[in-house]
Coordinates of C-alpha atoms (C1' of nucleotides) in Angstrom, one line a residue:
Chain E
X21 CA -20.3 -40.5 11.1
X22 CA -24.1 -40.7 11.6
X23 CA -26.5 -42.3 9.1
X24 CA -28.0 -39.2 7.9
X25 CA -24.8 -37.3 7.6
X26 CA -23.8 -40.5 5.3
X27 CA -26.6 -39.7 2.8
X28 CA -26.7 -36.1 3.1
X29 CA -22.4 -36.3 2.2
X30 CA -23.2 -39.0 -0.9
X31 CA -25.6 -36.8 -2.0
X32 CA -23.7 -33.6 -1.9
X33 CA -20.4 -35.9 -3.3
X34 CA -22.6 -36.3 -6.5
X35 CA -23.4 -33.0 -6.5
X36 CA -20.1 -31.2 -6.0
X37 CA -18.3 -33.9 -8.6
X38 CA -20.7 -32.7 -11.1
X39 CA -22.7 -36.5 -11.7
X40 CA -26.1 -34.9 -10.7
X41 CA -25.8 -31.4 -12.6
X42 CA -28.5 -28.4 -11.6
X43 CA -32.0 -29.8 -12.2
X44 CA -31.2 -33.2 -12.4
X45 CA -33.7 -34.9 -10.2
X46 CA -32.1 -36.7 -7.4
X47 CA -33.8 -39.9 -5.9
X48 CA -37.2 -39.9 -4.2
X49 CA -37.5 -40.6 -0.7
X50 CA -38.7 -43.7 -0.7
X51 CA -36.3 -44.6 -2.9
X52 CA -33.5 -43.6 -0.9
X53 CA -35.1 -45.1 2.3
X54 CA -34.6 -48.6 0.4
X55 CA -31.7 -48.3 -0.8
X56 CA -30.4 -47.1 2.5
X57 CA -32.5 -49.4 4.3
X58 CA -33.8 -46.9 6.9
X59 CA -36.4 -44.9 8.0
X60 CA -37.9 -42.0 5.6
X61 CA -37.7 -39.4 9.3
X62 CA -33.6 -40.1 8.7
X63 CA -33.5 -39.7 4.7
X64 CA -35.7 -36.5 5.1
X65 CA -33.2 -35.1 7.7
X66 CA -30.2 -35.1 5.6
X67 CA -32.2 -33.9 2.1
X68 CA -33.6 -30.7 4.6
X69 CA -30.1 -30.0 5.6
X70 CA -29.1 -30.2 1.5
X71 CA -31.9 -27.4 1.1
X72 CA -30.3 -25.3 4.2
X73 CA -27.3 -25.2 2.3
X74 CA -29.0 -24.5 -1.3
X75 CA -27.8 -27.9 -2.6
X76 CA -31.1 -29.1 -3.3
X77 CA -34.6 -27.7 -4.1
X78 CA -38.1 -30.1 -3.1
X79 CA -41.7 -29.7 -4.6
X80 CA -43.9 -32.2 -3.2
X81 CA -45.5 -34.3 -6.3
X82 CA -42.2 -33.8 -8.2
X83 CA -39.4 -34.4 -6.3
X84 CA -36.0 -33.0 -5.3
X85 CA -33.7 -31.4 -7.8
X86 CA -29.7 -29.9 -8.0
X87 CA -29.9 -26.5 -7.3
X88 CA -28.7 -23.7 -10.0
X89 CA -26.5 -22.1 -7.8
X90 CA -27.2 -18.0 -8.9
X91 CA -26.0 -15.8 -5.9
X92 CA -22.5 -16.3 -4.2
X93 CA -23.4 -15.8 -0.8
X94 CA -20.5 -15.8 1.1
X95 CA -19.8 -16.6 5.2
X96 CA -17.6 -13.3 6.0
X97 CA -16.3 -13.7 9.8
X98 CA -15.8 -10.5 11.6
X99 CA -14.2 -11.0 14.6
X100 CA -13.5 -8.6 17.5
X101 CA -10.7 -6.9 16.3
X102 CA -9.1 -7.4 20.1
X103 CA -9.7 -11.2 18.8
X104 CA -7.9 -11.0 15.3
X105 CA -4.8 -8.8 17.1
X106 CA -4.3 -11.3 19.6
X107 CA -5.0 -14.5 17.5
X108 CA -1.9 -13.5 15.5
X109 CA 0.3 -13.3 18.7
X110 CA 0.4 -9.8 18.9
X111 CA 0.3 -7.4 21.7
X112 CA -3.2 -5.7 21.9
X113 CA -3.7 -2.3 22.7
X114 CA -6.8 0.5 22.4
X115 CA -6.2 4.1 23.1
X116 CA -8.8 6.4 23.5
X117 CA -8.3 9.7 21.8
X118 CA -11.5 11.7 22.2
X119 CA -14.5 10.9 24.2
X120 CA -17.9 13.2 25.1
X121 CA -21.4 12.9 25.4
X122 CA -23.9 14.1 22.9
X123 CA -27.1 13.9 21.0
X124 CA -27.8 12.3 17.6
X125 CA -26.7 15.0 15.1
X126 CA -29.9 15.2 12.2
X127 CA -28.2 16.1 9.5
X128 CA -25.9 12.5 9.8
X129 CA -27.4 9.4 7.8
X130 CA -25.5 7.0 9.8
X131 CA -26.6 8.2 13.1
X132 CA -30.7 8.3 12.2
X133 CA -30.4 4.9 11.3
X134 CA -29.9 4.1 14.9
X135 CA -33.1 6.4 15.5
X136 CA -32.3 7.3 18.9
X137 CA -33.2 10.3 20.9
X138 CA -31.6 10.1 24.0
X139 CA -27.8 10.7 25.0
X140 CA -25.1 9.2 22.7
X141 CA -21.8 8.5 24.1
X142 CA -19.0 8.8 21.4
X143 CA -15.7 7.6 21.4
X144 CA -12.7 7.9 19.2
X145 CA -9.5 5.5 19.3
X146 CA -7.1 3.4 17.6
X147 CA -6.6 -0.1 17.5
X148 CA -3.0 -0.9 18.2
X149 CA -1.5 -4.1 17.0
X150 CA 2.6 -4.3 18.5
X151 CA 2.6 -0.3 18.7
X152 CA 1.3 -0.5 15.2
X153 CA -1.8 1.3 14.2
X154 CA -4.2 -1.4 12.9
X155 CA -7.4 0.2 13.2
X156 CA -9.2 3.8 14.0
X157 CA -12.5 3.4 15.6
X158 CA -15.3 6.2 15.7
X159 CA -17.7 5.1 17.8
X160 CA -21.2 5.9 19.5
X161 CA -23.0 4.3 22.1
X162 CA -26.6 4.6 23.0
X163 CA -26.5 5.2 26.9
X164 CA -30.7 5.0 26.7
X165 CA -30.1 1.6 25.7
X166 CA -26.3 0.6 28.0
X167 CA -26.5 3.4 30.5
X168 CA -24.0 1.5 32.7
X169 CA -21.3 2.7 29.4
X170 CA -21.3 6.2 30.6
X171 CA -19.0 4.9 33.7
X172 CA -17.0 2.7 32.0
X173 CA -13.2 2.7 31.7
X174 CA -12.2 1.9 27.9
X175 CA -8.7 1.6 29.0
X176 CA -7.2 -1.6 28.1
X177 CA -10.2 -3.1 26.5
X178 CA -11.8 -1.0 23.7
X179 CA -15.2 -0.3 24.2
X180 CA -16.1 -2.9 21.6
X181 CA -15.1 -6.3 23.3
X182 CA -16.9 -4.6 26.5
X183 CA -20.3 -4.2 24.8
X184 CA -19.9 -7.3 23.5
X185 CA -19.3 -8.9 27.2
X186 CA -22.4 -6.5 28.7
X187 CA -24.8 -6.4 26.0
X188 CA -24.4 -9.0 23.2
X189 CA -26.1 -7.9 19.7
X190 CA -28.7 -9.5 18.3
X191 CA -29.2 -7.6 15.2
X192 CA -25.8 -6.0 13.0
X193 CA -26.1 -4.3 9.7
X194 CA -22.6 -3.7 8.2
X195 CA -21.1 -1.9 5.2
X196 CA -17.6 -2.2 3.6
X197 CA -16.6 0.1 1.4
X198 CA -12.7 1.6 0.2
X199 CA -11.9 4.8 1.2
X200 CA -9.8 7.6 0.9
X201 CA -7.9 8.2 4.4
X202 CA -9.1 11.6 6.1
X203 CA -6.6 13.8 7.7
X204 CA -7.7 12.5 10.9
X205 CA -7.9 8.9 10.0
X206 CA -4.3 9.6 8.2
X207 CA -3.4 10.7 11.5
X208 CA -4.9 8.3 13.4
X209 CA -3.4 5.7 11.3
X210 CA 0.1 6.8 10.6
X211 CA -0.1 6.6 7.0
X212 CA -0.5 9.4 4.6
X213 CA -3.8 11.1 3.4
X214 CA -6.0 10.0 1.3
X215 CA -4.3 6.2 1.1
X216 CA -6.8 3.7 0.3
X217 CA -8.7 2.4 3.7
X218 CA -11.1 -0.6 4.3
X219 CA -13.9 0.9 6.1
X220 CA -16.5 -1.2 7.4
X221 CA -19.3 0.3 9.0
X222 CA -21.5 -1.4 11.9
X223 CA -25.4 -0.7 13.0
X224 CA -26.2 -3.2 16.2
X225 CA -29.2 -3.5 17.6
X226 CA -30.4 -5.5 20.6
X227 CA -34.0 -6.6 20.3
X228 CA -34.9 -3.8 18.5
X229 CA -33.2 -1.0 20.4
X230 CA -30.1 0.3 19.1
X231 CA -27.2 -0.4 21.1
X232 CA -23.9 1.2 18.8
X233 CA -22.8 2.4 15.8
X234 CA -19.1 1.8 15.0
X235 CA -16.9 3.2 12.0
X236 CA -13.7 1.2 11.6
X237 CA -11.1 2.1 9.3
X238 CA -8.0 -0.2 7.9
X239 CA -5.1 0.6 6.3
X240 CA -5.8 -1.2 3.1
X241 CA -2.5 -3.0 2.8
X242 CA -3.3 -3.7 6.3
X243 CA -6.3 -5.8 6.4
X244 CA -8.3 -8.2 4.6
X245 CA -11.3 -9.7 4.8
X246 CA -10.8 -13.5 4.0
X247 CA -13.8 -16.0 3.5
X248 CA -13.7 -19.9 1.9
X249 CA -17.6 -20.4 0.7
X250 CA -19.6 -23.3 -0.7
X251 CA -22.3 -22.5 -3.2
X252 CA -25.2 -21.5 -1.8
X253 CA -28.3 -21.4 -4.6
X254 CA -30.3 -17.9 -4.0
Chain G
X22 CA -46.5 -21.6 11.6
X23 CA -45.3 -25.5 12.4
X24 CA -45.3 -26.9 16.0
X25 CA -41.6 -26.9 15.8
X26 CA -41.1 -23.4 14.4
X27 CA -43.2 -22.3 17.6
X28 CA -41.4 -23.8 19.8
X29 CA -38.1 -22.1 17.8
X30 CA -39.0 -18.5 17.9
X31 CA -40.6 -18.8 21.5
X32 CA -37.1 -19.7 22.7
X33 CA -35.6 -17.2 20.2
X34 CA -37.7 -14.7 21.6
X35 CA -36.9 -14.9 25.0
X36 CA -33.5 -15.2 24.1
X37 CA -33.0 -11.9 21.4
X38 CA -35.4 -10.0 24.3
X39 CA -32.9 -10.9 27.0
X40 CA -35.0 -12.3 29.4
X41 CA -32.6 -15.5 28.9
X42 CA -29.2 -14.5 29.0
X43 CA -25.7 -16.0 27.7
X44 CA -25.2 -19.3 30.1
X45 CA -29.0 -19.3 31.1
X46 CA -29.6 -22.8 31.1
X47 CA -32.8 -22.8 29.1
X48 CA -35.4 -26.3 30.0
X49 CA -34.7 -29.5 29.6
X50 CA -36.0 -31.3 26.4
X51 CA -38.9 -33.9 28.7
X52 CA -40.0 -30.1 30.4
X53 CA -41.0 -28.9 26.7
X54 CA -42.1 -31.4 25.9
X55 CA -44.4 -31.9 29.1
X56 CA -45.2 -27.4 28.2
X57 CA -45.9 -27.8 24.5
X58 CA -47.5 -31.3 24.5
X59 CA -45.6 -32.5 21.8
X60 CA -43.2 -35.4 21.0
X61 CA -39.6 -35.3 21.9
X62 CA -38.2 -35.1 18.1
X63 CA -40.0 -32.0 17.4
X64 CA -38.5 -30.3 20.8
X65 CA -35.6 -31.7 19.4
X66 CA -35.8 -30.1 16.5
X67 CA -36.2 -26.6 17.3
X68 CA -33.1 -27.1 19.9
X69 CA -30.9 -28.2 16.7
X70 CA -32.3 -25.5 14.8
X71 CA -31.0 -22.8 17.3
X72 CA -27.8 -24.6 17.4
X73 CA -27.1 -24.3 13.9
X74 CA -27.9 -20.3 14.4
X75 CA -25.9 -20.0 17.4
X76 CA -28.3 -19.3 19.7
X77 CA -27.6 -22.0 22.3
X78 CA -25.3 -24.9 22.9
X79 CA -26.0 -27.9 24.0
X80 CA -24.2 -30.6 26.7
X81 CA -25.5 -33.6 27.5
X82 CA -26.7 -34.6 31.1
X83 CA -25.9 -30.6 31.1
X84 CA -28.4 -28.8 29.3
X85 CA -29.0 -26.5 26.8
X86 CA -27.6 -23.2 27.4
X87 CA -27.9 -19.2 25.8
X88 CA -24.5 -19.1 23.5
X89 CA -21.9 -15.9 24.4
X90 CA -22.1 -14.3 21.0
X91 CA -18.0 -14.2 20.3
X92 CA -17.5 -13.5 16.8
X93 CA -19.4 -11.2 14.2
X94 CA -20.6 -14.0 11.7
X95 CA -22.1 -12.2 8.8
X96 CA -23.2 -13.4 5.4
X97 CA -22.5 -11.9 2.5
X98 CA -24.2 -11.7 -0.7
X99 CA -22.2 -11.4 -3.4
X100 CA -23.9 -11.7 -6.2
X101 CA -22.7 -11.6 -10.4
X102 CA -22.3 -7.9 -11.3
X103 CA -24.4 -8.5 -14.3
X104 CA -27.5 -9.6 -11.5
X105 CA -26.6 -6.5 -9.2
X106 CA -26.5 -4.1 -12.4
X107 CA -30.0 -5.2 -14.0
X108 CA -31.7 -5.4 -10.7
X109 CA -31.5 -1.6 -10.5
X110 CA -32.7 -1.6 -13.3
X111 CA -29.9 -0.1 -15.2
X112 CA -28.6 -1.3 -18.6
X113 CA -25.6 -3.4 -18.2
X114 CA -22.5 -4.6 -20.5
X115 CA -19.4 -5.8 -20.8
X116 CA -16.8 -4.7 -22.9
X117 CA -14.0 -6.8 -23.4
X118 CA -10.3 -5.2 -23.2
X119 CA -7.7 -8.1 -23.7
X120 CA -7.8 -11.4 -24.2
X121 CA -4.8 -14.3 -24.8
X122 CA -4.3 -17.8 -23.8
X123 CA -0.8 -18.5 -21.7
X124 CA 0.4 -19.9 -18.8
X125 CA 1.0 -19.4 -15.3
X126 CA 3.2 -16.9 -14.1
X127 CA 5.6 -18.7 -11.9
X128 CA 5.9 -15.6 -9.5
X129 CA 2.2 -14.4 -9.4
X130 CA 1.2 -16.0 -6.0
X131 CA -2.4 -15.4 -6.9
X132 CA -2.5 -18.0 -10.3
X133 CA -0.2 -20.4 -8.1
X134 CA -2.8 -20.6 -5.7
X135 CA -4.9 -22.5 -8.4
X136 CA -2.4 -25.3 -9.2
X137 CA -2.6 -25.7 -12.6
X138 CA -0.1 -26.6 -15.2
X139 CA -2.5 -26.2 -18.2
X140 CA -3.2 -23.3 -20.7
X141 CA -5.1 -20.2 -18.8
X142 CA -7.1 -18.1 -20.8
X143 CA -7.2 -14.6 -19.8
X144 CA -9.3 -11.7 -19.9
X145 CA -9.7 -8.1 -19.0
X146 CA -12.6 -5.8 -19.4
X147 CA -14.9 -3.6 -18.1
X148 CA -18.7 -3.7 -16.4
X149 CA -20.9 -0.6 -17.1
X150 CA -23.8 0.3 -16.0
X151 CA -25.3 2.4 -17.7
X152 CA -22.4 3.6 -19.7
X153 CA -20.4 3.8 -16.6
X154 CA -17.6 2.0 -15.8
X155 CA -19.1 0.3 -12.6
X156 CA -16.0 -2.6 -12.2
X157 CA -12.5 -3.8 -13.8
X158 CA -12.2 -7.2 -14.1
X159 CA -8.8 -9.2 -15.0
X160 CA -10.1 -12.6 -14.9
X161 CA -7.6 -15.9 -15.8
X162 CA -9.7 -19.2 -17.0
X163 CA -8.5 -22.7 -16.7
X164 CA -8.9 -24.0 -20.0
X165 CA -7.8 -27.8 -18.6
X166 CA -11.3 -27.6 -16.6
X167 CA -13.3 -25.7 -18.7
X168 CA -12.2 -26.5 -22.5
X169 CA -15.4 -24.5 -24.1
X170 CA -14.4 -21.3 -23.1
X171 CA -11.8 -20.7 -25.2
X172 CA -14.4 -21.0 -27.9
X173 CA -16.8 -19.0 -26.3
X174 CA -18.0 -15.1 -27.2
X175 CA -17.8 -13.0 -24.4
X176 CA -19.4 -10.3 -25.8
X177 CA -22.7 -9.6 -24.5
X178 CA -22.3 -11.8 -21.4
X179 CA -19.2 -11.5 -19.1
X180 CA -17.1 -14.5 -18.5
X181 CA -18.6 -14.3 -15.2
X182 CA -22.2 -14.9 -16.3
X183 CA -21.1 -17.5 -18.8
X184 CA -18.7 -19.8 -16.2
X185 CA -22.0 -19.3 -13.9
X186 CA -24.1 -20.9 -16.6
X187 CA -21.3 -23.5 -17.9
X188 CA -19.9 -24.9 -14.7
X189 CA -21.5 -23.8 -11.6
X190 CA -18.4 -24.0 -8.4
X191 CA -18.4 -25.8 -5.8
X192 CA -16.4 -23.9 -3.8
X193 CA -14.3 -20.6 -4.1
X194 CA -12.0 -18.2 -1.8
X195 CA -13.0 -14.6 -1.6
X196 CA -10.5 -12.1 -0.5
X197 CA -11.5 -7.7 0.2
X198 CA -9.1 -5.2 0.5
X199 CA -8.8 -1.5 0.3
X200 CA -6.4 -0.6 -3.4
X201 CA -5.1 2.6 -4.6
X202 CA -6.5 2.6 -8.3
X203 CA -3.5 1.5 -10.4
X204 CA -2.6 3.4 -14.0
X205 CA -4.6 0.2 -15.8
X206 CA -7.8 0.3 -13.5
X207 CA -7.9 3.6 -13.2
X208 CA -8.2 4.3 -16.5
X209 CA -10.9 1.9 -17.2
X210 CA -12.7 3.2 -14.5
X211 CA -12.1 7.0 -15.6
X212 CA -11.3 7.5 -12.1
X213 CA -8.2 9.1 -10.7
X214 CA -5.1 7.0 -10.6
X215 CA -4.5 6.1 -6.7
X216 CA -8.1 7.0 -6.0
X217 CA -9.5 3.8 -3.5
X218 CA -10.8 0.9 -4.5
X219 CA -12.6 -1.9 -3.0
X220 CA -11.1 -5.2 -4.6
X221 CA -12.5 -8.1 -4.5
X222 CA -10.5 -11.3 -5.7
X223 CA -12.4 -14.9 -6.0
X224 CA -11.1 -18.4 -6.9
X225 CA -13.3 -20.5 -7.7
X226 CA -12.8 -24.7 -8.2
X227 CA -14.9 -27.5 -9.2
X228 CA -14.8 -30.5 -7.4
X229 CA -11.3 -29.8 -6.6
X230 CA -10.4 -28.1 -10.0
X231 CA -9.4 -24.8 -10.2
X232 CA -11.9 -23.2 -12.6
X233 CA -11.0 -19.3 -12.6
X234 CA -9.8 -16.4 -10.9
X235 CA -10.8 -12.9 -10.8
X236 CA -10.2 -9.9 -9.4
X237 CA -12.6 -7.2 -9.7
X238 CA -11.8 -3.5 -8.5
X239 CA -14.8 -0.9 -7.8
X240 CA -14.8 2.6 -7.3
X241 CA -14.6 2.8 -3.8
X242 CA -17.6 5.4 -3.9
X243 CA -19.7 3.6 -6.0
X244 CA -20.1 0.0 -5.0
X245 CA -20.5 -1.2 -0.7
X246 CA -21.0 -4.4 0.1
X247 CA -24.0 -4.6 2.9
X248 CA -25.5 -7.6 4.9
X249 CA -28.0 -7.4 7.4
X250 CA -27.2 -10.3 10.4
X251 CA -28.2 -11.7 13.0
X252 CA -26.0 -13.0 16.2
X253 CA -24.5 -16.0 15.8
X254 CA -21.7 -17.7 18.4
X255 CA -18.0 -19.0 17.7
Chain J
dC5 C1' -24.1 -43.8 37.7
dA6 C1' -28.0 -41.4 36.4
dG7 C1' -29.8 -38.0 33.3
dT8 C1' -29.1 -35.5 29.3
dG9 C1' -28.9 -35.0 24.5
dG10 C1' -28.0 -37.6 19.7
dT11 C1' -29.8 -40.5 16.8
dC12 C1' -33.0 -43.6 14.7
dT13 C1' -37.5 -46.3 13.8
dA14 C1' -42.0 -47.4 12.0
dG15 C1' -45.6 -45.8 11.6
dA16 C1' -49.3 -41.6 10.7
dC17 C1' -51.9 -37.6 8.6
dC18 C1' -51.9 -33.9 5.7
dA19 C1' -51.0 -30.2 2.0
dC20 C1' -49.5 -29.2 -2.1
dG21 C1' -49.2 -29.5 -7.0
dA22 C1' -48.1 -32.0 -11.4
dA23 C1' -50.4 -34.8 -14.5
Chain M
dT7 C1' -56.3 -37.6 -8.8
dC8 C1' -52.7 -39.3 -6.1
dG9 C1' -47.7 -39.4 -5.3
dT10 C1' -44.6 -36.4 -3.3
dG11 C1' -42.6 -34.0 0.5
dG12 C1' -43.8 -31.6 5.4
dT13 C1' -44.6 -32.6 9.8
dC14 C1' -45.5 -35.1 13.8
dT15 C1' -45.7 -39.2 17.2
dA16 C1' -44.4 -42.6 20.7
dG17 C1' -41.5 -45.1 21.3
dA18 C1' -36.2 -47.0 21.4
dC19 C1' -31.1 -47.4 22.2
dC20 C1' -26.9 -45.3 23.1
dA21 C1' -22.9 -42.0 24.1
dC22 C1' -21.4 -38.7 26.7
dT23 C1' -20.6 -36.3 30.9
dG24 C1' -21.5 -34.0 35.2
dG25 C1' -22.3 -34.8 40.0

DNA sequence: CAGTGGTCTAGACCACGAA
DNA sequence: TCGTGGTCTAGACCACTGG
């Protein structure tokens, strides 16, 4: 382990362990530096990765102080869904079920967000994990921004794991909510209407020009979303 | 704007534009240094910067290379219900349903998960917002970590609120699914019985001690969780 | 084996802000 | 005012690893 992961690990020891509670004011600098007998450059790295994580919180004059963690923030992976499916040892399959081309409709919230004028491609399937449903997928595509989409074969890889191997995001926006299951998603899904559904909604953009909007629905007993977190102050 | 933080968001630039694409090998460290004039720590410093956000990767006698975004990283904000309540500007309280001090159910893999032999104080009750039912709460508090709370008034603050203020964690587990509303949750949320939920369950230790667990159900039409993110690799 | 990145040093100047 | 943190420099040594 490197020096300054040494001090920035003691420090956060304290901190976890409850010695140095929320505005307690943790060791200057310089004092560190002498009782660590290095250079201020190495104690400064390691108490600037403390304030990346929201350990810590510096004012020059009066020191360094514990953080009052206030906000869980919370590191929520969310793989390709090809990824999860095939991570578990399971045999991966997408099916298309419906697929045109069309412009934005204005009366649909989700769709202005992407504020788009040219040709959307949309595309409907299900995720299939063993021959088991384990996701439906409504899907557009903005062909302005990935023309090369429009000749694409979503066969046996959904068009999601292809955007992300021609056109990598840069910018997501997502939303999970619990739904009631539609006919069609009921359908879709093999499970009855109006069972309870994770839904989690995605906006990606590259560079500023929308690239897709995706609507993927789980059947809730299905699917979780799983995160371990740290605190994280504001 | 800091020397390093130029250097930073030139790179990032060029990168989120896509002018440098995943596996361009992006210039040496001595050839920004030579192009920005500046020492080889603050180069350095930008390059570890975009590293930590997943921008590049870096091998030596290599280079340093544009990342292939892989995995939808996104962080999530979940903040106390009380914060999320009062910040739109609604009134907010907490009625308390039940309340009794016991021990772990043997078969209840969620309290096994925390490992504790002591007493567990537990609670039930209900967020409003405005009158509203906005969450059901069944919370269980470890009374061998947290000894004042069996003392404590939960009245006008939620547990929640109070273990935020008492013993801040250090780290905690989050799990989301999709629920159909049970008899008990459903009445508290005077919603249908079956109707979907978005559930969110949290354990939360100290320094290694389990501290509490709670599982919160929402109206799945009245509370998503959102996060605006940028790429970030692996 | 040569060049890259990883880490560290011993200085320096400056801006902020508490006293 | 003046001590703190924020940033930067011009070196240095070393570990890793690709050619």
């Amino acid at each position: 382990m490197t020096l300054d992961e040494t001090i920035r690990t003691d420090i956060e020891g304290r901190i976890r362990s409850g010695e140095w509670r929320p505005g307690y004011r943790i060791p200057f600098e310089h004092e560190l530096v002498s009782s660590y007998g290095c250079a201020r450059a190495t104690v400064n790295k390691a108490l600037t990765a403390l304030v990346a994580a929201g350990l810590i919180e510096r004012r020059r004059k009066a020191g360094s102080f514990v953080a009052h963690p206030q906000v869980h923030s919370a590191m929520l992976a969310i793989p390709d869904i090809e990824n999860i499916i095939v991570g578990r040892g399971e045999v991966y399959r997408f099916a298309t079920a419906n697929r045109h081309v069309r412009k934005a409709r204005e009366n649909v919230a989700e769709e202005q967000l992407l504020r788009e004028d040219g040709d959307l491609l949309a595309i409907d399937g299900t995720h299939f994990a063993d021959m088991l449903p384990f996701a439906f997928e409504e899907r557009i595509i903005c062909l302005s921004t990935v023309p090369e989409a429009s000749t694409a074969v979503f066969d046996a890889t959904a068009p999601g794991s292809w955007l992300l191997r021609h056109i990598p995001w840069t910018q997501a926006r997502h939303r999970i909510r619990a739904i009631a299951a539609s006919p069609v998603v009921a359908e879709a899904l093999a499970i009855p209407v109006a069972s309870p559904c994770l839904q989690v909604e995605r906006w990606t953009w590259r560079s500023g020009d929308a690239v897709t909007f995706v609507r993927q629905s789980f059947p809730g007993d299905r699917y979780d979303l799983i995160g371990d977190f740290e605190a994280h102050a504001e």
